PDB file of C-alpha atoms and ligand atoms in Angstrom:
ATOM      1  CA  UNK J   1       0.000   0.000   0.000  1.00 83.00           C
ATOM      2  CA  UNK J   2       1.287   3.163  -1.337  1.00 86.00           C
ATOM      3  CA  UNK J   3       0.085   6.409   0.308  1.00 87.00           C
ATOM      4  CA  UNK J   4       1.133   8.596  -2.656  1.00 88.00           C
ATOM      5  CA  UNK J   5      -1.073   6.312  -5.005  1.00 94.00           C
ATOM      6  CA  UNK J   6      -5.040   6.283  -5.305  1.00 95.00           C
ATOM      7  CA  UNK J   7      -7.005   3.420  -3.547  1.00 97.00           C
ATOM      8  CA  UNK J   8      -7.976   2.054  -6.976  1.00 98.00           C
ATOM      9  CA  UNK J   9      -4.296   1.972  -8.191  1.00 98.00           C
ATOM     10  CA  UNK J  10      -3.349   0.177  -4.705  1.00 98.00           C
ATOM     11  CA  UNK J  11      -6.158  -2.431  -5.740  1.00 98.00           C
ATOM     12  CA  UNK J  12      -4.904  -2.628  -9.338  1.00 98.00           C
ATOM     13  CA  UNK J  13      -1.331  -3.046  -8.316  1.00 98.00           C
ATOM     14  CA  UNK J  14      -2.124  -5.488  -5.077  1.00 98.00           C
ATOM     15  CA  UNK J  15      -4.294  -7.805  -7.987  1.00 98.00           C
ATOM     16  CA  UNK J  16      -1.590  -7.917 -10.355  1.00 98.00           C
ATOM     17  CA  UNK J  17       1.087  -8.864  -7.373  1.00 98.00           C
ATOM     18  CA  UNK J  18      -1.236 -11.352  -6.511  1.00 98.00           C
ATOM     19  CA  UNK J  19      -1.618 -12.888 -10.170  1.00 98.00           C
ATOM     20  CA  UNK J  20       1.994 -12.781 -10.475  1.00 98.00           C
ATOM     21  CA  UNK J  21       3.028 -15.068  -7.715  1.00 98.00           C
ATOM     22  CA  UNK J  22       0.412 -17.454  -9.119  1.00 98.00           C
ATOM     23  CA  UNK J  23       1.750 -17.027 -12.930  1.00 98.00           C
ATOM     24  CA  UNK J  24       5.588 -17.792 -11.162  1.00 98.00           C
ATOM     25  CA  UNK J  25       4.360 -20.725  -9.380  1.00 97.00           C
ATOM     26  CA  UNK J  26       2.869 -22.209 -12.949  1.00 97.00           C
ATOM     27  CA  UNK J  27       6.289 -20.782 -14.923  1.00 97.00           C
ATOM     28  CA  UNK J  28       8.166 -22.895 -12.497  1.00 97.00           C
ATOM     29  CA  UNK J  29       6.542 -25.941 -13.525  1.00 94.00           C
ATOM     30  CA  UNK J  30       6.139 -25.826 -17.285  1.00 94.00           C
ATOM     31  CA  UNK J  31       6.561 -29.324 -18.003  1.00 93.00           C
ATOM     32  CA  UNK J  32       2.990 -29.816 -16.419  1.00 92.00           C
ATOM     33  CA  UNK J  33       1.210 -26.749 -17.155  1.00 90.00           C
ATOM     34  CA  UNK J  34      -2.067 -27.171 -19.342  1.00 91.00           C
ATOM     35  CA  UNK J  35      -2.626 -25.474 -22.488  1.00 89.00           C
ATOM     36  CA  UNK J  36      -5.990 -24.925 -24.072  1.00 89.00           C
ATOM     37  CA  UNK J  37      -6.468 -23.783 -27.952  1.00 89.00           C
ATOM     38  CA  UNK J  38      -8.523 -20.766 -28.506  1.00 82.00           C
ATOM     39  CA  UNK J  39      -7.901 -20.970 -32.028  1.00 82.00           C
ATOM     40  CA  UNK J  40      -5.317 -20.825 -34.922  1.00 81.00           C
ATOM     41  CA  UNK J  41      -2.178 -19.619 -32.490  1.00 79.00           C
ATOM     42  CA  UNK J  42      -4.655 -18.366 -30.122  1.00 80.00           C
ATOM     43  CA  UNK J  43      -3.545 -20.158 -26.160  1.00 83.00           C
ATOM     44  CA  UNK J  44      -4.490 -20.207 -23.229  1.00 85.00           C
ATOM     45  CA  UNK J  45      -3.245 -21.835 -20.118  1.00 90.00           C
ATOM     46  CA  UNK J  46      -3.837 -22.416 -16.287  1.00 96.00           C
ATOM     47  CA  UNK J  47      -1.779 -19.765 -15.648  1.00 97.00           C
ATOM     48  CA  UNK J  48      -4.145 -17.308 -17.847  1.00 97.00           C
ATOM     49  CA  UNK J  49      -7.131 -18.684 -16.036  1.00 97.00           C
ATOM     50  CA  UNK J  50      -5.845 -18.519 -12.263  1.00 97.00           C
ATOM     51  CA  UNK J  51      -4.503 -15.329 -12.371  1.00 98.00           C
ATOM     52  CA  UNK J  52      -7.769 -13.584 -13.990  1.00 98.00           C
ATOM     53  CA  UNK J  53      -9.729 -15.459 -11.183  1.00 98.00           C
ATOM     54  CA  UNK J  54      -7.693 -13.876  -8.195  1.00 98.00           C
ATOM     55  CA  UNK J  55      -7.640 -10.368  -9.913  1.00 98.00           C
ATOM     56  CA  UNK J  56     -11.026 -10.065 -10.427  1.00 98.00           C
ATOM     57  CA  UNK J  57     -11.903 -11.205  -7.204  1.00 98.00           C
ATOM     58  CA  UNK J  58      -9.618  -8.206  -6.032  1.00 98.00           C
ATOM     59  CA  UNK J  59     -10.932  -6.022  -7.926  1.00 98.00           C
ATOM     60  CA  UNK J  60     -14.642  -6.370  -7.745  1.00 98.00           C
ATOM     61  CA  UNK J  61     -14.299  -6.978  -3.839  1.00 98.00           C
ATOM     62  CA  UNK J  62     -13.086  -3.434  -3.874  1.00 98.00           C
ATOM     63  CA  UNK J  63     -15.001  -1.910  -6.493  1.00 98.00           C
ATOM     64  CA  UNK J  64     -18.075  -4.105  -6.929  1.00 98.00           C
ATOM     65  CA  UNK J  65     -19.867  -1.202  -8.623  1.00 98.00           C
ATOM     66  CA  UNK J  66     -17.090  -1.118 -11.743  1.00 98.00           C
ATOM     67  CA  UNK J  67     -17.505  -2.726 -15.065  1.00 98.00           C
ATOM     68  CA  UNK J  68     -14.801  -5.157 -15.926  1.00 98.00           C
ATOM     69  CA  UNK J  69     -13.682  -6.699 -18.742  1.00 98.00           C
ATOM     70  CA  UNK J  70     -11.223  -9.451 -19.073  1.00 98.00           C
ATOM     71  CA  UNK J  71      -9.616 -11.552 -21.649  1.00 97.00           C
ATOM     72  CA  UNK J  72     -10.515 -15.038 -20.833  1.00 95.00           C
ATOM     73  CA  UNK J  73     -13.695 -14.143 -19.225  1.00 96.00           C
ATOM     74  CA  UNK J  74     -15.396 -11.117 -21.113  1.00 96.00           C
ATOM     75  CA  UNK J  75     -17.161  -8.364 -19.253  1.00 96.00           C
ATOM     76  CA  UNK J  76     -19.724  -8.059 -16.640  1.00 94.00           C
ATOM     77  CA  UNK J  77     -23.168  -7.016 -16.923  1.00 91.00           C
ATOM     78  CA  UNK J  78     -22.963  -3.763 -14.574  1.00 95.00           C
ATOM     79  CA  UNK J  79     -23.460   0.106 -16.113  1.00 96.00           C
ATOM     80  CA  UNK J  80     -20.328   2.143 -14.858  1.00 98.00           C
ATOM     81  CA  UNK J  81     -18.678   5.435 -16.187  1.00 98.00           C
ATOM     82  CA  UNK J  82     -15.540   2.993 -15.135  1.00 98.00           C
ATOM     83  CA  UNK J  83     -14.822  -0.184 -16.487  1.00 98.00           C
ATOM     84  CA  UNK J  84     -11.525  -2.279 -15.766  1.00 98.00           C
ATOM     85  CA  UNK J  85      -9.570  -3.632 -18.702  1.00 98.00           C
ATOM     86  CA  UNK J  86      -7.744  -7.309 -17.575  1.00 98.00           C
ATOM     87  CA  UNK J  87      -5.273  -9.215 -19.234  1.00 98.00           C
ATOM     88  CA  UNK J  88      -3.974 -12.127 -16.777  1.00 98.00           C
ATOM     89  CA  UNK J  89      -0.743 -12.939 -18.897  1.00 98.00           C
ATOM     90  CA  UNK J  90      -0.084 -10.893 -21.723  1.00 98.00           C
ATOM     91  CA  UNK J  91       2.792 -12.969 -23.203  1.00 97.00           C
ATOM     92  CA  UNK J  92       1.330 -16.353 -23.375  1.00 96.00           C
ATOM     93  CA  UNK J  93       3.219 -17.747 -26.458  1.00 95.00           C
ATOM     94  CA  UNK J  94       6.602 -16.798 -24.562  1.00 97.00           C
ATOM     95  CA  UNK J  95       5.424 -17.933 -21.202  1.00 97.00           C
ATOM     96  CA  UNK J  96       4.652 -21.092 -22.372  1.00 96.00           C
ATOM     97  CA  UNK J  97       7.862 -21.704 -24.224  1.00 96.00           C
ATOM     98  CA  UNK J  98       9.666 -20.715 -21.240  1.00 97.00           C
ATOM     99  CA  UNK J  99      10.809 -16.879 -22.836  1.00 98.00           C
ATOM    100  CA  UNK J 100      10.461 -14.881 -20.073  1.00 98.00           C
ATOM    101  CA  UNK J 101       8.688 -11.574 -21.448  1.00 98.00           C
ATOM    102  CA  UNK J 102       5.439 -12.010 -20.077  1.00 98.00           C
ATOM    103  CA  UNK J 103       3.208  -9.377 -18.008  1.00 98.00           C
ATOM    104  CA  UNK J 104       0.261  -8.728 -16.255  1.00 98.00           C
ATOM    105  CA  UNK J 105      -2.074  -5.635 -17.323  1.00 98.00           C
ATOM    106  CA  UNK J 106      -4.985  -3.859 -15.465  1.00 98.00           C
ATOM    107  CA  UNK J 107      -5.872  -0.367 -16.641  1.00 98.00           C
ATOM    108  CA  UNK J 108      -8.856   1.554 -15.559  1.00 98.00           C
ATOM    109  CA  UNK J 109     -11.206   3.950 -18.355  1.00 98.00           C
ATOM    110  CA  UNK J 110     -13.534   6.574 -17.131  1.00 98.00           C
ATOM    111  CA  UNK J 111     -16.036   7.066 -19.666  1.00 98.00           C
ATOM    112  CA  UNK J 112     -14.184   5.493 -22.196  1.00 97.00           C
ATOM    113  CA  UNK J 113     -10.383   7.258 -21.359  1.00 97.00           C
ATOM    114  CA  UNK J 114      -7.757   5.532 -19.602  1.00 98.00           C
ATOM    115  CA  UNK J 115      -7.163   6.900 -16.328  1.00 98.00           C
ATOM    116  CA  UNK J 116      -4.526   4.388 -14.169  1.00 98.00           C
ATOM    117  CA  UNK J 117      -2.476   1.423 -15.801  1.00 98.00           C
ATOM    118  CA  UNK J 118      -0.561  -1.311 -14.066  1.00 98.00           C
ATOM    119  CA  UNK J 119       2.062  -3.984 -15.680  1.00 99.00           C
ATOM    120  CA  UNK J 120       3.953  -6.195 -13.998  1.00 99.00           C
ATOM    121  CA  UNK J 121       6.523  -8.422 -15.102  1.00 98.00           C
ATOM    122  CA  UNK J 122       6.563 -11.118 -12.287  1.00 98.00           C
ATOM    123  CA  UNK J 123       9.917 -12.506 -13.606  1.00 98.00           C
ATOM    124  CA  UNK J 124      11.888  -9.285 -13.398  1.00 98.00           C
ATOM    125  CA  UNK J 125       9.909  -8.213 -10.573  1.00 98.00           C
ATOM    126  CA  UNK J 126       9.621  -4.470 -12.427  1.00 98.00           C
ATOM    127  CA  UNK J 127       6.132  -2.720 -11.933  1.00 98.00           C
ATOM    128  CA  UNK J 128       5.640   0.139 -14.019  1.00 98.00           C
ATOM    129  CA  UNK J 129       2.339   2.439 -13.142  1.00 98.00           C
ATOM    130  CA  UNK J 130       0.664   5.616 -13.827  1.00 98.00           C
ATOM    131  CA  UNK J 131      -2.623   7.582 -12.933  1.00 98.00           C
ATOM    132  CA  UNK J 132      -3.401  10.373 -14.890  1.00 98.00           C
ATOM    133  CA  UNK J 133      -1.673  13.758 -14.187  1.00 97.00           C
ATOM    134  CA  UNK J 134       0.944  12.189 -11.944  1.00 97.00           C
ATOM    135  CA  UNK J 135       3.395  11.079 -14.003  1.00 97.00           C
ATOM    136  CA  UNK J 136       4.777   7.450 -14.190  1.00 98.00           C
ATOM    137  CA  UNK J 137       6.773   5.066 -12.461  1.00 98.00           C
ATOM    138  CA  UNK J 138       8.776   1.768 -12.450  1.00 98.00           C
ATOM    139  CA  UNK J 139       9.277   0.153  -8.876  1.00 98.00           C
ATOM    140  CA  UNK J 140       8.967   3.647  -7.622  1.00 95.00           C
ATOM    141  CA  UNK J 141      10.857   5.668  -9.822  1.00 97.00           C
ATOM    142  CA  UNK J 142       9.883   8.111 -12.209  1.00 98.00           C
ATOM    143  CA  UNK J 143      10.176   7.309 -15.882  1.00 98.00           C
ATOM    144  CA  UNK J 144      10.407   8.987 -19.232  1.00 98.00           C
ATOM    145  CA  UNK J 145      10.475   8.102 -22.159  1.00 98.00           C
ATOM    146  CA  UNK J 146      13.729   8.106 -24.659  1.00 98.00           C
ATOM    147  CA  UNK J 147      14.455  11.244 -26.255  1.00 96.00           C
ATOM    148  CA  UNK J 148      15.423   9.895 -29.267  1.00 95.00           C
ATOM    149  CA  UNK J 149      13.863  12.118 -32.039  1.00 88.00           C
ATOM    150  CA  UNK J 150      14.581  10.301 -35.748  1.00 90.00           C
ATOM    151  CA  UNK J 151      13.832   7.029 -37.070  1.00 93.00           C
ATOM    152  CA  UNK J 152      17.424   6.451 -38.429  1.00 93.00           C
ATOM    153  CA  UNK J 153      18.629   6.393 -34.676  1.00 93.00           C
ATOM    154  CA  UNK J 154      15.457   4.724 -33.089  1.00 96.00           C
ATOM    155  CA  UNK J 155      14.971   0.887 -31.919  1.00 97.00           C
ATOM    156  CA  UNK J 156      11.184   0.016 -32.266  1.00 97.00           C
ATOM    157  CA  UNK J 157       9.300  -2.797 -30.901  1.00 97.00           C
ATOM    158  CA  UNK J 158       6.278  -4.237 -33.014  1.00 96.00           C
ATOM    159  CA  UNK J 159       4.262  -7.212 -33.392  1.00 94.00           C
ATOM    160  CA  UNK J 160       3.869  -9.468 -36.707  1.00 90.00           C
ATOM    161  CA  UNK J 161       0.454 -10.147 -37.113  1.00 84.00           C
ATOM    162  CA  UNK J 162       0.139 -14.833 -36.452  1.00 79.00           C
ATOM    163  CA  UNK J 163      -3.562 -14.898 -35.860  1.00 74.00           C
ATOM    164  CA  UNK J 164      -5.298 -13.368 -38.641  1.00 67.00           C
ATOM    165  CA  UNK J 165      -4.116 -12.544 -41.724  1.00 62.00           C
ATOM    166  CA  UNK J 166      -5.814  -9.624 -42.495  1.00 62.00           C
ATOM    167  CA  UNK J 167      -3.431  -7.388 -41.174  1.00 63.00           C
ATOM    168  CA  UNK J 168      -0.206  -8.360 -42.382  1.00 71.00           C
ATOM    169  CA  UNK J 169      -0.295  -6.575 -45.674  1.00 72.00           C
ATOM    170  CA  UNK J 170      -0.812  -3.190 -44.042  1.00 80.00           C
ATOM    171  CA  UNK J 171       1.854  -4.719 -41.260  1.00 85.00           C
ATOM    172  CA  UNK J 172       4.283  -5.541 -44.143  1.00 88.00           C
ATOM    173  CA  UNK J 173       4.109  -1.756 -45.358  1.00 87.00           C
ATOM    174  CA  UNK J 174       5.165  -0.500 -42.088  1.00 90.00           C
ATOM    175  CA  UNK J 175       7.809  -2.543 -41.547  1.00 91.00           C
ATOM    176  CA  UNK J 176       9.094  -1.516 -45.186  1.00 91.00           C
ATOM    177  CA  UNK J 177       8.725   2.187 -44.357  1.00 91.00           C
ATOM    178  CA  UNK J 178      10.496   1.996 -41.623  1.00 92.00           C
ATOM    179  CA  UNK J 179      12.923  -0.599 -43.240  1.00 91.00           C
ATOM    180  CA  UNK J 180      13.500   1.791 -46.153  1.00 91.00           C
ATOM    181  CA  UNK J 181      14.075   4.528 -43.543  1.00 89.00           C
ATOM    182  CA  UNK J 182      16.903   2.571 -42.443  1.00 89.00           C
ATOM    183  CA  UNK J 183      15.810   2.837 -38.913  1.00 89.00           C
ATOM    184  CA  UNK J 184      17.922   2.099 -36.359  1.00 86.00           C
ATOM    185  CA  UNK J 185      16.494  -1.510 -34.943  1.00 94.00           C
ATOM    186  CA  UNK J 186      13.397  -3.569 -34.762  1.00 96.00           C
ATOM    187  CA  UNK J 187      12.642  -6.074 -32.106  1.00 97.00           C
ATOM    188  CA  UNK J 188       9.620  -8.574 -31.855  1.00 97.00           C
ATOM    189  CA  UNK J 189       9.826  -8.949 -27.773  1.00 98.00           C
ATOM    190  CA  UNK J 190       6.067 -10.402 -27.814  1.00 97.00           C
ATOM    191  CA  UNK J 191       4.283  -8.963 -25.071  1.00 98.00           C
ATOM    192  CA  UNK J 192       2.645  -5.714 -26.343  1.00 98.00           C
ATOM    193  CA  UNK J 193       1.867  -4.253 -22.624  1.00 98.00           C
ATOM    194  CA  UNK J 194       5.364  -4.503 -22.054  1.00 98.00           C
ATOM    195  CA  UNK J 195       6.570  -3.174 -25.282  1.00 98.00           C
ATOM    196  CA  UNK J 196       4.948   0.058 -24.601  1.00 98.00           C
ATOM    197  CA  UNK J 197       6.228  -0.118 -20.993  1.00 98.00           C
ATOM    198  CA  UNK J 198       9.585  -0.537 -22.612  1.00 98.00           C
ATOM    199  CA  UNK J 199       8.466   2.542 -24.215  1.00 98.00           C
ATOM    200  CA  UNK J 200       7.408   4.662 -21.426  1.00 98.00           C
ATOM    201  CA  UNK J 201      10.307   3.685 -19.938  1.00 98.00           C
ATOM    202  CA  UNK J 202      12.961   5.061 -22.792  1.00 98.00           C
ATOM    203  CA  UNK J 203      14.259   1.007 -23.591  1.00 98.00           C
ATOM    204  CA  UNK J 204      12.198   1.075 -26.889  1.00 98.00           C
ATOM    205  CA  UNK J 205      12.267   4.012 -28.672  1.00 98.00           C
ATOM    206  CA  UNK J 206       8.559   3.281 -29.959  1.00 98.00           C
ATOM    207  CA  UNK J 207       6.508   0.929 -30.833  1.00 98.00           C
ATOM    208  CA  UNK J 208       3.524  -0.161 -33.378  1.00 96.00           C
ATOM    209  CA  UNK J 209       1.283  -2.851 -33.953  1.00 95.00           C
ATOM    210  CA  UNK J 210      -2.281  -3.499 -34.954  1.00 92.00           C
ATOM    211  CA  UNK J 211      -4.988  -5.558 -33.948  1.00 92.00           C
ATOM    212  CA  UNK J 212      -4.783  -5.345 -30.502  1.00 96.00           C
ATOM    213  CA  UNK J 213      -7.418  -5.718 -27.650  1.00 97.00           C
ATOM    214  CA  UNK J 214      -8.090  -2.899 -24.868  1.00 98.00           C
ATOM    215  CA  UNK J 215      -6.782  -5.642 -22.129  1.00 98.00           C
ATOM    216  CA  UNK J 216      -3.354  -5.140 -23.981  1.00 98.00           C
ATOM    217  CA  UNK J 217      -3.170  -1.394 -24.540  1.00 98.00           C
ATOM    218  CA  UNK J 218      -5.118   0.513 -22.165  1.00 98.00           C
ATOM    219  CA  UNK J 219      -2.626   0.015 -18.754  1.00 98.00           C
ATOM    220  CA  UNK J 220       0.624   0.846 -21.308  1.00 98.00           C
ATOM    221  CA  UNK J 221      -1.371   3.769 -23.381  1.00 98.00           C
ATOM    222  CA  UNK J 222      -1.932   6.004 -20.340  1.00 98.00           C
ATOM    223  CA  UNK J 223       1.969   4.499 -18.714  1.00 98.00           C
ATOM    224  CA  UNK J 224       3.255   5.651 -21.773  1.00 98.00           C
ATOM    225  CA  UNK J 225       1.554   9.236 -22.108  1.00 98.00           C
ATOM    226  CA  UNK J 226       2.080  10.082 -18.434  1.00 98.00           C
ATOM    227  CA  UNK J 227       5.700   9.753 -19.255  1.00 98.00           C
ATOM    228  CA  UNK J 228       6.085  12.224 -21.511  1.00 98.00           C
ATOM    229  CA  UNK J 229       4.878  10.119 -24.939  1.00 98.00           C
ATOM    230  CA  UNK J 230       2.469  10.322 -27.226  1.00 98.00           C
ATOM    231  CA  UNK J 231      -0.328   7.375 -28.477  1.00 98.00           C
ATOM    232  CA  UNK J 232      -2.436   6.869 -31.320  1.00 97.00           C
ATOM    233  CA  UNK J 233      -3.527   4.806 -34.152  1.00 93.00           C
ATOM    234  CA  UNK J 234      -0.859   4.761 -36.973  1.00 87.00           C
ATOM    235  CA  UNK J 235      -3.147   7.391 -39.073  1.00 88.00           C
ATOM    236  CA  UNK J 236      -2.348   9.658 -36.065  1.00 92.00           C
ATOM    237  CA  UNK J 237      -6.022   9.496 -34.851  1.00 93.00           C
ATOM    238  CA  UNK J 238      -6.890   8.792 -31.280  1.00 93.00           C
ATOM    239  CA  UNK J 239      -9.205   5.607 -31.622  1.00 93.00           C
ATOM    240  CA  UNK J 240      -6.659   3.493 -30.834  1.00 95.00           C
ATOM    241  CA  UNK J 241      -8.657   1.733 -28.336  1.00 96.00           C
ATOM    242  CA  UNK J 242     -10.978   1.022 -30.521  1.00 94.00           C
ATOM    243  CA  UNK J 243      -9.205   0.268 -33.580  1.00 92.00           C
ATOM    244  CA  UNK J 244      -6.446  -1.873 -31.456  1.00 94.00           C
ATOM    245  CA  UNK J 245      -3.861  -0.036 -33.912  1.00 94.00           C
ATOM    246  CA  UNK J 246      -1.480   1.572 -31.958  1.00 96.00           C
ATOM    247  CA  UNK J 247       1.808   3.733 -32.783  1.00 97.00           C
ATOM    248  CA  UNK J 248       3.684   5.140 -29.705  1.00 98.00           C
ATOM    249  CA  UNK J 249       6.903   7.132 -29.106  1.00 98.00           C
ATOM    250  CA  UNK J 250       7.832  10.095 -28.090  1.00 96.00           C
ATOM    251  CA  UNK J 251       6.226  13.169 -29.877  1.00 94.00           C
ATOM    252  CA  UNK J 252       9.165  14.020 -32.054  1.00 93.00           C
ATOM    253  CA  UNK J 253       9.786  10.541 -33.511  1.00 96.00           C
ATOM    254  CA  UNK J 254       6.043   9.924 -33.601  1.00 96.00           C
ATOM    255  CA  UNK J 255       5.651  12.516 -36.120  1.00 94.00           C
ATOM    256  CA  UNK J 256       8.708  11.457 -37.765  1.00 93.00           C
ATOM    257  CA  UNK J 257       7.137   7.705 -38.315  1.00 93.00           C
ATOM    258  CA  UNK J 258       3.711   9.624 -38.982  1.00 92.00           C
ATOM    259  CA  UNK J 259       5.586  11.398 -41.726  1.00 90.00           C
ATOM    260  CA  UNK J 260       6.678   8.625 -43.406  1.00 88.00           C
ATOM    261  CA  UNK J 261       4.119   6.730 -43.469  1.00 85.00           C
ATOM    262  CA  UNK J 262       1.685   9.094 -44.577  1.00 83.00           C
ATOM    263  CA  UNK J 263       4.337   9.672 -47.563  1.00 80.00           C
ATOM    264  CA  UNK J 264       4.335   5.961 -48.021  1.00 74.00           C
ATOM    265  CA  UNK J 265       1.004   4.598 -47.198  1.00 70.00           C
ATOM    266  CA  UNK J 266      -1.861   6.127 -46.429  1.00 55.00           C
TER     267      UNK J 266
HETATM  268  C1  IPD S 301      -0.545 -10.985 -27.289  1.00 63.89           C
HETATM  269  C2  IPD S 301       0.821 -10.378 -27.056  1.00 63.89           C
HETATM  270  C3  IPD S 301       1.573 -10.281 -28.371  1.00 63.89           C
HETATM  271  C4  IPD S 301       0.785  -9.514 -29.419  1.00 63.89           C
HETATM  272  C5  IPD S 301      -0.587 -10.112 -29.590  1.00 63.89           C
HETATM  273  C6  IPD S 301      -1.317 -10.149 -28.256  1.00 63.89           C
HETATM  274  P1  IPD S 301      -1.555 -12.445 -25.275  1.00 63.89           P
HETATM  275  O1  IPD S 301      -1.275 -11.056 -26.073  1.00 63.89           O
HETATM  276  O2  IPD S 301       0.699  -9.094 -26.519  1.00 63.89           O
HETATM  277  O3  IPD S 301       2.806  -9.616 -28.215  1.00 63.89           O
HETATM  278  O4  IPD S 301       1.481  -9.560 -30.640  1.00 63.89           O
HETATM  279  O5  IPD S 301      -1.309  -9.350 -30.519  1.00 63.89           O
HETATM  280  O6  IPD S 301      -2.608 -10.685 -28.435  1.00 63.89           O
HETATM  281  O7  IPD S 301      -2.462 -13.270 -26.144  1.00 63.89           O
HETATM  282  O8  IPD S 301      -0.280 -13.099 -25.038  1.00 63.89           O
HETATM  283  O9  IPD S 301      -2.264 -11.948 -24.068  1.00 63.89           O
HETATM  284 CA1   CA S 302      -2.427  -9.623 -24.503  1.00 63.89          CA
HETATM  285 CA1   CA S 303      -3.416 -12.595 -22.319  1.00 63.89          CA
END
């Protein structure tokens, strides 16, 4: 319990401790964890399951009047100006391989705006937060994201599209924009919430990807803008939460990649 934090982002940050020592306990027993299809590439294991159990218990014992919604388990029925966005273990594919980049990610919306996010990466222990107008932190430290301001110089993380395939000719673009840029590196790390804590947190430089779900974004979309970056779709419009296309970087480079791929694409 943090006195300098809200009571909700105490709850959000005491559920996603809690889901973490459960997603440990299954990480250090791999051999016998059980994995469920969802569909083509789609998992979902144990680990998943148990740790959206304990955080929604946390988090409706404390807020029972909040919507939630959650990736294994949907949403709830109740009418709220807030709703809770869950995702148990973003990272499955490289938790259960044994790669450990794997997170847990609760953000909060009020009317439809992110407000607090929390990820926490059980195996490094490193819990990056923010609530809205106070900045953001990992383990208790302020954070900012890089200042790197062109793409030649910049090391992005994105995500290749293995579900569907409807995105990975507009994916393919991107990547060749920013290929053709010469930018400085790409990395696939394969845990989006933690690729835009990486962001907020000046280890990426920025990061895009499409297709994603408000479990994986909201939590790292309002992390990354309370330290000092910018979010939005990659046609620089703010429905990113509903389109699940997200670019984010700091505001220089963002317009830089916005630039270019308005020249290139759009
Ligand atoms: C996935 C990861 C991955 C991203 C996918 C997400 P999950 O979440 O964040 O990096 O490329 O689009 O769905 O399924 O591991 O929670
Ligand atoms: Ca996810
Ligand atoms: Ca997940």
């Amino acid at each position: 319990m943090n006195n300098n934090y809200s009571p909700q982002l105490n709850t959000a940050i005491s559920a996603a401790i809690q889901a973490g020592k459960i997603i440990m306990r299954f990480y250090s027993r791999l051999e016998n964890l059980k994995v469920m299809s969802k569909g083509h590439n789609d998992y979902v294991s144990e680990a998943d399951q148990q740790a959206e159990i304990i955080i929604k218990e946390t988090l409706i014992k404390a807020y029972p009047a909040y919507k939630i919604t959650a990736e294994e388990s949907g949403s709830n029925d109740i009418e709220s100006e807030y709703e809770w966005f869950v995702d148990p273990l973003d990272g499955t594919t490289n938790f259960i391989h044994g790669i450990p980049q794997f997170a847990v990610s609760i953000g909060l919306c009020k009317e439809g705006k992110p407000v607090l996010g929390v990820i926490y990466d059980p195996f490094k222990n490193e819990l990056f937060c923010a609530e809205k107008g106070k900045g953001a932190l990992m383990n208790d430290k302020k954070i900012r994201v890089s200042n790197c301001n062109s793409v030649k110089s910049a090391v992005f993380g994105m995500g290749i599209p293995y579900r569907k395939q409807d995105h990975s000719g507009h994916y393919i673009d991107t990547l060749r924009t920013l290929m053709d840029a010469r930018c400085g590196s790409i990395r696939r790390l394969g845990a989006a919430a933690l690729d835009l804590a990486y962001v907020a947190s000046g280890r990426l430089d920025g990061f895009w990807e499409f297709n994603l779900k408000p479990w994986d974004i909201v939590a790292g979309s309002i992390i990354v803008s309370e330290s000092g970056g910018h979010v939005s779709d990659i046609e620089n419009s703010e429905d990113y939460l509903n389109s699940g296309n997200i670019l984010a970087a700091n505001i220089n480079l963002h317009q830089d990649v916005i630039a270019k791929l308005k020249k290139n694409l759009l």
